[in-house]
Coordinates of C-alpha atoms and ligand atoms in Angstrom, one line a residue:
M9 CA 48.1 111.5 -71.5
S10 CA 46.3 110.6 -74.7
L11 CA 43.1 108.6 -75.1
S12 CA 45.0 105.8 -76.8
S13 CA 47.2 105.3 -73.8
F14 CA 44.1 105.1 -71.5
I15 CA 42.8 102.5 -73.9
Q16 CA 46.0 100.5 -73.7
I17 CA 46.0 100.7 -69.9
A18 CA 42.4 99.4 -69.9
G19 CA 43.5 96.3 -71.8
G20 CA 42.9 97.5 -75.4
I21 CA 39.7 98.4 -77.3
E22 CA 38.4 94.8 -77.2
N23 CA 38.3 95.1 -73.4
I24 CA 36.2 98.2 -73.1
A25 CA 32.5 97.7 -72.4
R26 CA 31.6 101.4 -71.9
V27 CA 33.0 104.9 -71.9
L28 CA 31.7 107.7 -69.7
S29 CA 33.0 111.3 -69.4
P30 CA 31.6 113.2 -66.4
D31 CA 33.3 116.1 -64.7
E32 CA 36.5 116.4 -66.7
R33 CA 37.1 112.7 -66.3
V34 CA 37.2 109.7 -68.7
I35 CA 35.8 106.5 -67.3
L36 CA 36.5 103.2 -69.1
V37 CA 34.4 100.2 -68.0
V38 CA 36.3 97.0 -68.7
L39 CA 35.1 93.6 -69.6
D40 CA 38.0 91.7 -67.9
A41 CA 39.7 93.3 -64.9
K42 CA 42.7 90.9 -65.3
L43 CA 43.7 92.7 -68.6
I44 CA 44.3 96.1 -66.9
D45 CA 47.9 97.2 -67.0
Q46 CA 48.8 97.0 -63.3
H47 CA 52.0 99.0 -63.6
N48 CA 50.4 102.2 -64.8
T49 CA 50.5 105.4 -62.7
E50 CA 47.9 107.4 -64.6
V51 CA 44.7 105.8 -63.4
E52 CA 43.0 108.1 -60.8
S53 CA 40.9 105.2 -59.4
V54 CA 39.9 101.6 -60.1
E55 CA 36.5 100.9 -58.7
Q56 CA 33.9 98.1 -58.6
V57 CA 30.6 99.8 -59.5
Q58 CA 27.5 97.7 -59.8
Q59 CA 29.5 94.6 -60.7
E60 CA 31.4 96.6 -63.3
T61 CA 35.1 97.5 -63.1
Q62 CA 35.6 101.2 -63.8
L63 CA 38.9 102.9 -64.5
T64 CA 38.8 106.7 -64.0
F65 CA 41.3 109.0 -65.7
V66 CA 41.6 112.8 -65.5
R67 CA 40.5 114.1 -69.0
T68 CA 43.5 116.0 -70.3
E69 CA 43.4 118.8 -73.0
M70 CA 44.8 116.3 -75.5
I71 CA 41.6 114.4 -75.5
T72 CA 39.2 115.9 -78.0
D73 CA 35.5 115.3 -78.5
S74 CA 36.1 113.7 -81.9
Q75 CA 38.6 111.2 -80.3
L76 CA 35.8 110.2 -77.9
I77 CA 33.4 109.9 -80.8
E78 CA 35.9 107.7 -82.6
L79 CA 36.2 105.5 -79.5
G80 CA 32.4 105.2 -79.4
R81 CA 32.4 104.2 -83.1
Q82 CA 34.9 101.4 -82.4
I83 CA 32.9 100.2 -79.4
S84 CA 29.7 100.3 -81.5
E85 CA 31.4 98.1 -84.2
R86 CA 32.1 95.5 -81.6
Q87 CA 28.6 95.7 -80.2
L88 CA 27.1 95.2 -83.7
E89 CA 29.2 92.1 -84.1
Q90 CA 28.2 90.8 -80.7
L91 CA 24.5 91.2 -81.3
R92 CA 24.4 89.5 -84.7
P93 CA 23.1 86.2 -83.4
F94 CA 20.4 88.0 -81.4
C95 CA 18.9 89.4 -84.7
Q96 CA 17.7 85.8 -85.5
P97 CA 14.2 85.2 -84.2
V98 CA 13.5 82.6 -81.6
P99 CA 10.6 80.4 -82.6
C100 CA 7.5 80.8 -80.3
D101 CA 3.8 80.1 -80.8
Y102 CA 2.9 83.5 -79.4
R103 CA 5.0 85.3 -82.0
P104 CA 2.7 87.7 -84.0
Q105 CA 2.1 87.0 -87.6
W106 CA 1.8 90.6 -88.8
H107 CA 2.6 92.9 -85.8
I108 CA 6.2 93.9 -85.3
S109 CA 8.0 92.0 -82.5
P110 CA 11.7 91.8 -81.6
P111 CA 13.7 88.7 -82.8
Q112 CA 14.9 88.2 -79.2
G113 CA 15.0 90.3 -76.0
L114 CA 12.8 93.3 -75.1
L115 CA 11.1 95.8 -77.4
N116 CA 9.6 99.0 -76.1
D117 CA 8.8 102.4 -77.7
P118 CA 8.5 102.9 -81.4
N119 CA 11.1 105.5 -82.4
G120 CA 12.0 107.7 -85.4
F121 CA 8.8 106.9 -87.4
I122 CA 9.1 108.7 -90.7
Y123 CA 8.7 108.8 -94.4
H124 CA 12.1 109.5 -96.0
N125 CA 13.3 109.3 -99.6
G126 CA 10.5 107.1 -100.8
E127 CA 10.5 104.7 -97.8
Y128 CA 9.0 104.4 -94.4
H129 CA 11.5 104.0 -91.5
L130 CA 10.5 102.7 -88.1
F131 CA 12.9 102.2 -85.2
Y132 CA 12.2 100.7 -81.8
Q133 CA 13.8 100.6 -78.4
W134 CA 15.5 97.3 -78.1
Y135 CA 17.5 95.3 -75.5
P136 CA 18.7 92.3 -77.5
Y137 CA 20.2 90.1 -74.8
A138 CA 17.3 89.4 -72.4
C139 CA 13.7 90.3 -71.7
V140 CA 14.6 93.1 -69.3
H141 CA 14.9 96.9 -69.5
K142 CA 18.7 97.6 -69.9
D143 CA 21.0 99.5 -72.2
K144 CA 18.6 100.3 -75.1
H145 CA 19.6 100.1 -78.8
W146 CA 17.6 101.4 -81.8
A147 CA 16.5 98.5 -84.0
H148 CA 15.7 99.7 -87.5
L149 CA 13.0 98.5 -90.0
T150 CA 12.0 99.9 -93.4
S151 CA 8.9 99.4 -95.5
K152 CA 7.5 100.6 -98.9
D153 CA 3.9 99.7 -98.0
L154 CA 3.6 100.2 -94.2
V155 CA 2.6 96.5 -93.8
N156 CA 5.7 94.5 -94.7
W157 CA 8.8 95.6 -92.7
H158 CA 12.4 94.7 -93.4
W159 CA 15.2 94.4 -90.9
Q160 CA 18.1 96.8 -91.3
P161 CA 21.4 97.0 -89.4
V162 CA 20.8 98.2 -85.9
A163 CA 21.0 102.0 -86.2
L164 CA 22.3 103.1 -82.8
T165 CA 24.0 101.1 -80.0
P166 CA 24.8 102.3 -76.5
S167 CA 28.4 102.8 -77.3
D168 CA 29.3 106.5 -76.5
W169 CA 30.1 108.5 -73.4
F170 CA 26.7 110.3 -73.8
D171 CA 24.5 107.2 -74.3
S172 CA 26.3 104.2 -72.8
H173 CA 23.4 103.2 -70.5
G174 CA 20.8 103.6 -73.3
V175 CA 20.1 105.2 -76.6
F176 CA 16.6 106.3 -75.3
S177 CA 13.6 107.3 -77.3
G178 CA 13.3 110.0 -79.9
H179 CA 12.0 111.0 -83.3
A180 CA 13.4 111.5 -86.8
L181 CA 13.4 114.3 -89.4
S182 CA 13.9 114.0 -93.1
Q183 CA 15.9 117.0 -94.0
D184 CA 17.9 117.9 -97.1
E185 CA 18.4 114.2 -98.2
Q186 CA 19.6 113.4 -94.6
L187 CA 17.8 111.3 -92.1
M188 CA 18.3 113.0 -88.7
L189 CA 17.6 111.1 -85.5
F190 CA 17.1 113.1 -82.3
Y191 CA 17.2 110.9 -79.1
T192 CA 18.0 111.0 -75.4
G193 CA 21.4 109.8 -74.3
N194 CA 21.2 108.1 -70.9
T195 CA 24.1 107.5 -68.7
R196 CA 24.5 106.4 -65.1
I197 CA 27.4 107.6 -63.1
G198 CA 29.0 106.5 -59.8
P199 CA 27.9 104.0 -57.1
Q200 CA 24.5 105.7 -56.8
R201 CA 24.0 105.3 -60.5
D202 CA 23.1 109.0 -60.9
R203 CA 21.3 109.6 -64.1
H204 CA 22.8 112.0 -66.7
T205 CA 20.6 113.0 -69.6
T206 CA 21.5 114.7 -72.8
Q207 CA 19.6 115.3 -76.1
C208 CA 21.6 113.9 -79.0
L209 CA 21.7 113.9 -82.7
A210 CA 22.8 111.2 -85.3
T211 CA 22.5 111.6 -89.0
S212 CA 22.6 109.4 -92.1
K213 CA 23.0 110.1 -95.8
D214 CA 22.0 106.6 -97.0
G215 CA 19.2 106.1 -94.4
I216 CA 20.9 103.0 -93.1
H217 CA 24.3 103.9 -91.5
F218 CA 24.2 106.6 -88.8
E219 CA 26.9 108.9 -87.6
K220 CA 26.6 110.2 -84.0
Y221 CA 27.2 113.9 -83.4
G222 CA 26.8 113.7 -79.7
P223 CA 24.7 116.0 -77.5
V224 CA 23.0 119.1 -79.0
I225 CA 21.7 119.8 -75.5
G226 CA 24.2 118.9 -72.8
E227 CA 22.8 120.6 -69.7
L228 CA 19.6 120.3 -67.8
P229 CA 17.3 123.3 -68.1
P230 CA 16.4 125.1 -64.8
G231 CA 13.7 123.5 -62.6
V232 CA 13.8 119.9 -63.9
T233 CA 15.3 116.7 -62.6
S234 CA 17.4 114.4 -64.9
H235 CA 14.1 112.9 -66.1
I236 CA 13.8 114.9 -69.3
R237 CA 13.7 112.9 -72.5
D238 CA 12.2 111.7 -75.8
P239 CA 12.7 114.6 -78.2
K240 CA 10.2 115.4 -80.9
I241 CA 11.0 118.1 -83.4
I242 CA 8.2 120.1 -85.0
R243 CA 8.3 123.1 -87.3
R244 CA 6.1 126.1 -86.4
N245 CA 6.3 129.7 -87.5
D246 CA 9.6 129.3 -89.3
E247 CA 11.4 127.8 -86.3
W248 CA 12.1 124.4 -85.0
L249 CA 10.7 123.3 -81.6
M250 CA 12.1 120.4 -79.6
L251 CA 9.4 119.0 -77.3
L252 CA 10.6 116.9 -74.3
G253 CA 8.8 115.0 -71.6
A254 CA 10.0 116.4 -68.2
Q255 CA 9.8 116.1 -64.5
T256 CA 10.0 119.3 -62.5
T257 CA 12.1 119.5 -59.3
D258 CA 8.8 119.5 -57.3
L259 CA 7.9 116.2 -59.1
K260 CA 5.3 117.3 -61.6
G261 CA 5.1 116.0 -65.2
R262 CA 5.5 118.9 -67.8
L263 CA 6.3 119.6 -71.4
A264 CA 9.7 121.2 -72.0
I265 CA 10.2 123.2 -75.2
Y266 CA 13.5 124.3 -76.8
R267 CA 13.8 126.4 -79.9
S268 CA 16.3 126.5 -82.8
N269 CA 16.8 127.9 -86.3
D270 CA 19.4 125.4 -87.5
L271 CA 18.6 122.1 -85.6
H272 CA 22.0 122.2 -84.0
H273 CA 21.8 125.1 -81.6
W274 CA 18.9 125.0 -79.1
R275 CA 17.8 127.5 -76.5
F276 CA 15.5 126.6 -73.7
D277 CA 12.1 128.3 -73.8
K278 CA 10.2 127.1 -70.8
L279 CA 8.1 124.3 -69.2
Y280 CA 4.5 124.1 -70.4
G281 CA 1.4 122.5 -68.9
D282 CA 0.9 124.2 -65.5
E283 CA -2.7 124.9 -66.5
T284 CA -3.3 121.1 -66.5
G285 CA -2.8 121.0 -62.7
D286 CA -1.7 117.7 -61.2
M287 CA -1.1 115.4 -64.1
G288 CA 1.3 112.9 -62.5
Y289 CA 5.0 112.9 -61.6
M290 CA 6.5 112.6 -65.1
W291 CA 5.5 113.0 -68.7
E292 CA 7.1 110.8 -71.3
C293 CA 7.2 110.7 -75.1
P294 CA 5.5 113.9 -76.3
D295 CA 4.2 114.4 -79.8
M296 CA 2.4 117.4 -81.2
F297 CA 0.6 118.0 -84.5
E298 CA -2.2 119.9 -86.2
L299 CA -5.1 117.9 -87.7
D300 CA -8.2 119.3 -89.2
G301 CA -7.3 122.8 -87.9
Q302 CA -6.9 121.7 -84.3
W303 CA -3.5 121.1 -82.5
F304 CA -3.1 118.0 -80.3
A305 CA -0.3 117.2 -77.9
I306 CA 0.1 113.5 -77.1
I307 CA 1.8 112.7 -73.8
G308 CA 2.4 109.7 -71.5
P309 CA 1.7 111.0 -68.0
Q310 CA 2.9 108.7 -65.2
G311 CA 1.2 108.5 -61.9
I312 CA -2.2 110.0 -62.7
E313 CA -5.3 108.8 -61.1
S314 CA -7.2 106.1 -63.1
F315 CA -10.6 106.8 -64.5
S316 CA -11.6 103.2 -63.6
K317 CA -11.4 101.0 -60.6
Y318 CA -10.1 98.1 -62.8
N319 CA -7.1 100.0 -64.1
T320 CA -4.4 100.3 -61.4
I321 CA -1.5 100.9 -63.7
P322 CA 0.3 104.2 -63.2
H323 CA 1.3 104.7 -66.8
H324 CA -1.3 106.3 -69.0
N325 CA -1.4 107.7 -72.4
G326 CA -3.5 110.3 -74.0
Y327 CA -3.7 113.7 -75.6
F328 CA -4.5 117.3 -74.8
K329 CA -6.0 119.9 -77.1
A330 CA -3.3 122.5 -77.6
T331 CA -4.1 126.2 -78.2
W332 CA -1.3 128.5 -79.3
N333 CA -1.2 132.0 -77.9
E334 CA 1.5 133.5 -80.1
N335 CA 4.3 131.0 -79.5
S336 CA 3.0 129.4 -76.2
P337 CA 0.8 126.3 -76.3
S338 CA -1.8 125.9 -73.6
L339 CA -3.1 122.4 -72.9
S340 CA -6.6 121.3 -72.1
D341 CA -9.2 118.5 -72.3
F342 CA -7.0 115.4 -71.6
A343 CA -8.5 112.3 -73.1
H344 CA -7.1 108.7 -73.2
L345 CA -5.9 107.3 -76.4
D346 CA -6.6 103.7 -75.4
Y347 CA -8.8 101.9 -72.9
G348 CA -7.1 98.4 -73.0
F349 CA -4.3 96.9 -71.1
D350 CA -1.2 97.5 -73.3
F351 CA -0.6 100.8 -74.9
Y352 CA 2.1 103.3 -74.4
A353 CA 4.6 105.7 -75.9
P354 CA 3.0 106.2 -79.4
Q355 CA 4.6 108.2 -82.2
T356 CA 2.9 109.7 -85.3
M357 CA 4.2 110.6 -88.7
V358 CA 2.7 111.9 -92.0
T359 CA 2.5 109.4 -94.9
A360 CA 3.5 110.2 -98.5
D361 CA -0.2 111.0 -99.3
G362 CA -0.7 113.2 -96.2
R363 CA -2.3 110.9 -93.6
R364 CA -1.3 111.2 -89.9
V365 CA -0.5 107.6 -88.8
L366 CA 0.3 106.4 -85.3
S367 CA 2.4 103.5 -84.1
G368 CA 2.3 102.5 -80.4
W369 CA 4.1 100.1 -78.0
M370 CA 1.8 97.2 -77.1
G371 CA 3.2 96.7 -73.7
L372 CA 3.8 98.5 -70.4
P373 CA 7.0 99.6 -68.6
D374 CA 6.6 97.3 -65.6
E375 CA 5.1 94.2 -67.3
I376 CA 7.9 92.0 -68.6
D377 CA 6.7 88.7 -67.2
Q378 CA 4.7 87.1 -70.0
P379 CA 4.5 83.6 -71.5
S380 CA 6.4 84.5 -74.7
R381 CA 9.8 82.8 -74.6
G382 CA 13.0 84.7 -75.5
W383 CA 11.3 87.8 -76.6
V384 CA 8.7 90.2 -75.1
H385 CA 6.4 93.0 -76.3
Q386 CA 5.3 94.1 -79.8
L387 CA 4.2 97.2 -81.6
T388 CA 0.5 98.0 -82.3
A389 CA -1.1 98.0 -85.7
L390 CA -0.6 101.3 -87.6
R391 CA -3.6 103.6 -87.1
E392 CA -4.7 106.5 -89.1
L393 CA -5.8 109.5 -87.0
S394 CA -8.8 111.7 -87.8
V395 CA -10.9 114.2 -85.8
R396 CA -14.6 113.7 -85.1
D397 CA -16.5 116.2 -82.9
G398 CA -13.1 117.6 -81.7
K399 CA -11.9 114.2 -80.6
L400 CA -9.1 112.1 -82.0
C401 CA -10.3 108.9 -83.7
Q402 CA -8.1 105.9 -84.7
W403 CA -8.6 103.5 -87.5
P404 CA -6.5 100.7 -89.0
I405 CA -4.6 102.0 -92.0
A406 CA -6.1 101.2 -95.4
E407 CA -2.9 99.3 -96.4
M408 CA -4.0 96.5 -94.0
S409 CA -6.2 95.1 -96.8
A410 CA -3.0 93.8 -98.5
L411 CA -2.9 91.1 -95.8
V412 CA -6.5 89.8 -96.4
D413 CA -6.4 86.2 -97.5
K414 CA -10.1 85.4 -97.5
Q415 CA -13.4 86.6 -96.1
L416 CA -15.9 84.6 -94.0
E417 CA -19.5 85.7 -93.2
L418 CA -20.4 84.1 -89.9
S419 CA -23.6 84.0 -87.9
L420 CA -22.3 83.7 -84.4
S421 CA -24.2 82.2 -81.4
Q422 CA -23.4 80.1 -78.4
Q423 CA -22.3 77.4 -80.7
R424 CA -18.5 77.7 -81.1
I425 CA -17.1 78.2 -84.6
D426 CA -13.5 77.3 -85.0
I427 CA -11.8 79.4 -87.8
G428 CA -8.4 77.7 -87.3
T429 CA -6.4 80.9 -86.9
K430 CA -5.9 83.7 -84.4
C431 CA -5.1 86.2 -87.2
F432 CA -8.1 88.1 -88.4
D433 CA -9.8 91.5 -89.0
M434 CA -13.4 91.2 -87.8
S435 CA -16.4 93.5 -88.0
I436 CA -19.3 92.8 -85.7
T437 CA -22.1 94.8 -84.0
L438 CA -23.1 93.7 -80.4
E439 CA -26.5 94.5 -78.8
W440 CA -26.3 95.6 -75.2
G441 CA -26.3 92.4 -73.1
Q442 CA -24.3 90.3 -75.6
S443 CA -20.8 89.1 -75.3
L444 CA -18.3 88.0 -77.8
N445 CA -15.8 85.2 -76.9
L446 CA -12.5 85.1 -78.9
F447 CA -9.5 82.8 -78.7
V448 CA -11.7 80.0 -77.3
D449 CA -10.7 76.5 -76.4
Q450 CA -11.4 74.2 -73.5
E451 CA -9.4 76.4 -71.1
S452 CA -9.4 79.9 -72.5
A453 CA -11.5 82.8 -73.8
L454 CA -11.1 86.5 -74.2
V455 CA -14.5 87.9 -73.3
I456 CA -15.7 91.2 -74.8
K457 CA -18.9 92.1 -73.0
A458 CA -21.4 94.8 -73.9
E459 CA -22.7 95.1 -70.3
Q460 CA -26.2 96.4 -70.3
E461 CA -26.6 97.6 -66.7
N462 CA -23.7 100.1 -66.7
Q463 CA -23.6 100.7 -70.5
R464 CA -19.9 99.8 -70.7
L465 CA -17.8 97.6 -72.8
I466 CA -15.7 95.2 -70.7
L467 CA -12.5 93.5 -72.0
D468 CA -11.9 90.5 -69.7
R469 CA -8.7 88.5 -70.1
S470 CA -9.0 86.6 -66.8
R471 CA -9.4 83.3 -68.7
T472 CA -6.1 83.7 -70.7
L473 CA -2.5 82.9 -69.9
N474 CA -1.5 86.6 -69.3
R475 CA 0.6 86.9 -66.1
A476 CA -0.3 90.5 -65.3
M477 CA -2.4 90.8 -62.1
D478 CA -5.1 93.1 -63.6
T479 CA -7.6 91.2 -65.8
Q480 CA -10.4 93.6 -66.8
R481 CA -10.7 97.0 -68.6
E482 CA -13.9 99.0 -69.1
L483 CA -15.0 101.6 -71.6
P484 CA -18.2 103.6 -70.8
L485 CA -20.3 104.1 -73.9
T486 CA -23.6 105.8 -74.7
S487 CA -24.2 104.4 -78.2
Q488 CA -27.4 102.4 -79.1
K489 CA -25.3 99.4 -80.1
V490 CA -21.6 98.6 -79.9
K491 CA -19.9 98.5 -83.3
L492 CA -16.5 96.7 -83.3
R493 CA -13.7 96.3 -85.7
I494 CA -11.3 93.8 -84.2
L495 CA -7.7 93.2 -85.3
A496 CA -6.3 90.0 -83.9
D497 CA -3.0 88.3 -84.1
N498 CA -1.3 85.3 -82.3
S499 CA -1.0 87.1 -79.0
S500 CA -2.9 90.4 -79.3
V501 CA -6.2 92.0 -79.9
E502 CA -7.1 95.7 -80.8
L503 CA -10.7 96.7 -80.6
F504 CA -11.8 99.8 -82.6
V505 CA -15.1 100.8 -81.0
N506 CA -17.8 102.8 -82.8
G507 CA -15.8 103.8 -85.9
G508 CA -12.6 104.3 -83.9
E509 CA -13.9 106.8 -81.2
A510 CA -12.2 104.6 -78.7
V511 CA -9.7 101.7 -78.8
M512 CA -8.9 98.9 -76.4
T513 CA -5.5 97.2 -77.0
S514 CA -4.3 94.1 -75.3
R515 CA -1.7 91.4 -75.5
V516 CA -3.6 88.1 -75.1
F517 CA -1.8 84.8 -74.6
T518 CA -3.8 81.6 -75.1
N519 CA -3.1 78.0 -76.2
K520 CA -2.1 77.6 -79.9
C521 CA -5.4 75.8 -80.6
A522 CA -7.6 78.5 -79.0
T523 CA -9.0 79.6 -82.4
A524 CA -12.8 79.3 -81.9
M525 CA -15.3 82.1 -81.3
S526 CA -18.8 82.4 -80.1
V527 CA -21.4 85.0 -78.9
N528 CA -23.6 84.8 -75.8
G529 CA -27.0 86.5 -75.4
G530 CA -28.4 85.9 -78.9
E531 CA -27.0 85.9 -82.4
A532 CA -24.7 88.3 -84.1
N533 CA -23.5 88.4 -87.7
A534 CA -19.8 89.0 -88.3
I535 CA -17.5 89.5 -91.2
V536 CA -14.2 87.9 -90.5
K537 CA -11.2 88.6 -92.9
I538 CA -8.5 86.0 -92.4
L539 CA -5.1 87.7 -92.4
K540 CA -1.9 86.4 -94.1
A541 CA 1.5 86.7 -92.5
A542 CA 3.4 89.9 -93.2
T543 CA 7.1 89.7 -94.1
A544 CA 9.0 88.7 -90.9
P545 CA 10.6 91.9 -89.5
F546 CA 13.9 90.2 -88.6
Q547 CA 17.3 89.4 -90.0
V548 CA 16.8 85.9 -91.3
N549 CA 19.7 84.0 -92.9
Ligands
LIG611 C1 8.9 105.1 -72.4 C2 10.4 105.3 -72.0 C3 11.0 106.6 -72.5 C4 12.4 106.3 -72.6 C5 12.4 104.8 -73.1 C6 13.6 104.0 -72.6 O1 8.6 103.8 -72.4 O2 10.6 105.2 -70.6 O3 10.6 107.7 -71.7 O4 13.1 107.1 -73.5 O5 11.2 104.3 -72.6 O6 13.6 102.8 -73.1

């Protein structure tokens, strides 16, 4: 039997929601069970799996990989048509004015951040249809200036047998005029929804339309569970390395490395990171680069113990120093990348003029219940990385200055000053004992307190509309004063502390009119640059 006869039995291409192909089978998930040809004798089984009707066929030799890819392409065309209305933004007072947010639905990790053929490309994990984590797509934005981002056709949809439950995170390579996307294909098989994971490739000649090649790594390496994902490709010593976040079969987070000479054929090297000891049950979203002569490995370890009693979230993010011994990296000195509430899954890339710039997800895996309506989560401001005293520092990219509308010089005290907007770039130095109140109205305030007794900076969002249970974050500091650069938007704040030695990032939901600020514990001078709106990163008719 051919694939086209399976499709006919399933009620035609328009009736196919997903395709899967485990264990020499082809599974077609249909949209409407009534359209199945009841007189056929070829179906091995018709099952109801998690509210989906699945038809299973034995995969015959007639069915080639390229036929399955062609079926995926047709499903993708339908998906792209279906999601068209979801590319229009829903209006909402919490919508950021200059950060990237999804038009509708749920955004998570930045993906494929790269400079390619004179333009920057930034993709993100997107579920368009609701504010929940489900079958992820890659939304696609491009920019010439790293500040104004333009919507492009959705690059990858969960349309194929290897990614039909999610085109998961990955990175991009700009190679011989081609834009190559490496990502994790996620599928769920059977009533237990067993996870199947492959590492996949898609390429584009025009940087806009992508062709899927399917898995370049189809099997799990020894010693890991199906939690192995988020490929990052780096070049070192004349070979390509693919870095993956992995979970070992004894439930430890580790870094898996594959090697290749041609980007298509990959051989498993080994799992790295044993020297880090117990660093959680899973590592996600690795990145690795050399800066100022030192290698760093960024990783999202899940389930590590928190450094602070205020922070009860299992998902952390930070970096190791990496030292190469021949071809083997050894990891040490883990440090957090962010001390706020909402920061995860960052990616870095190198700009046209050689700066290493980071984009992160301003959100957390388990926190989807927030006051924004019809959309949830956003990306962080872009941050240039540098090394000071062996540590990674982050600083808003210089291009941010293009958004400055006007500058105010304020002498802040207990007396509230209403600046009429939540979108600003502020510089202020706090003495120990002082606190700065932002987004203030009768009901709300975000409090940033330089607490003298314990010499720590406290970020307190208990008087805001955030629905997450945890309300405070702390950052221990030893400096004489606390120098802050604060990037604010309609529902977020990013505090760059002491020249970017530490950052605290948070979503902050307050009433629309909460646009005043004040200082307790004496006066403080502030320079406040009011920011204009960036180009809306959506498809707008
Ligand atoms: C991190 C993550 C990745 C995965 C993606 C799925 O937030 O869990 O590991 O690829 O999100 O959306």
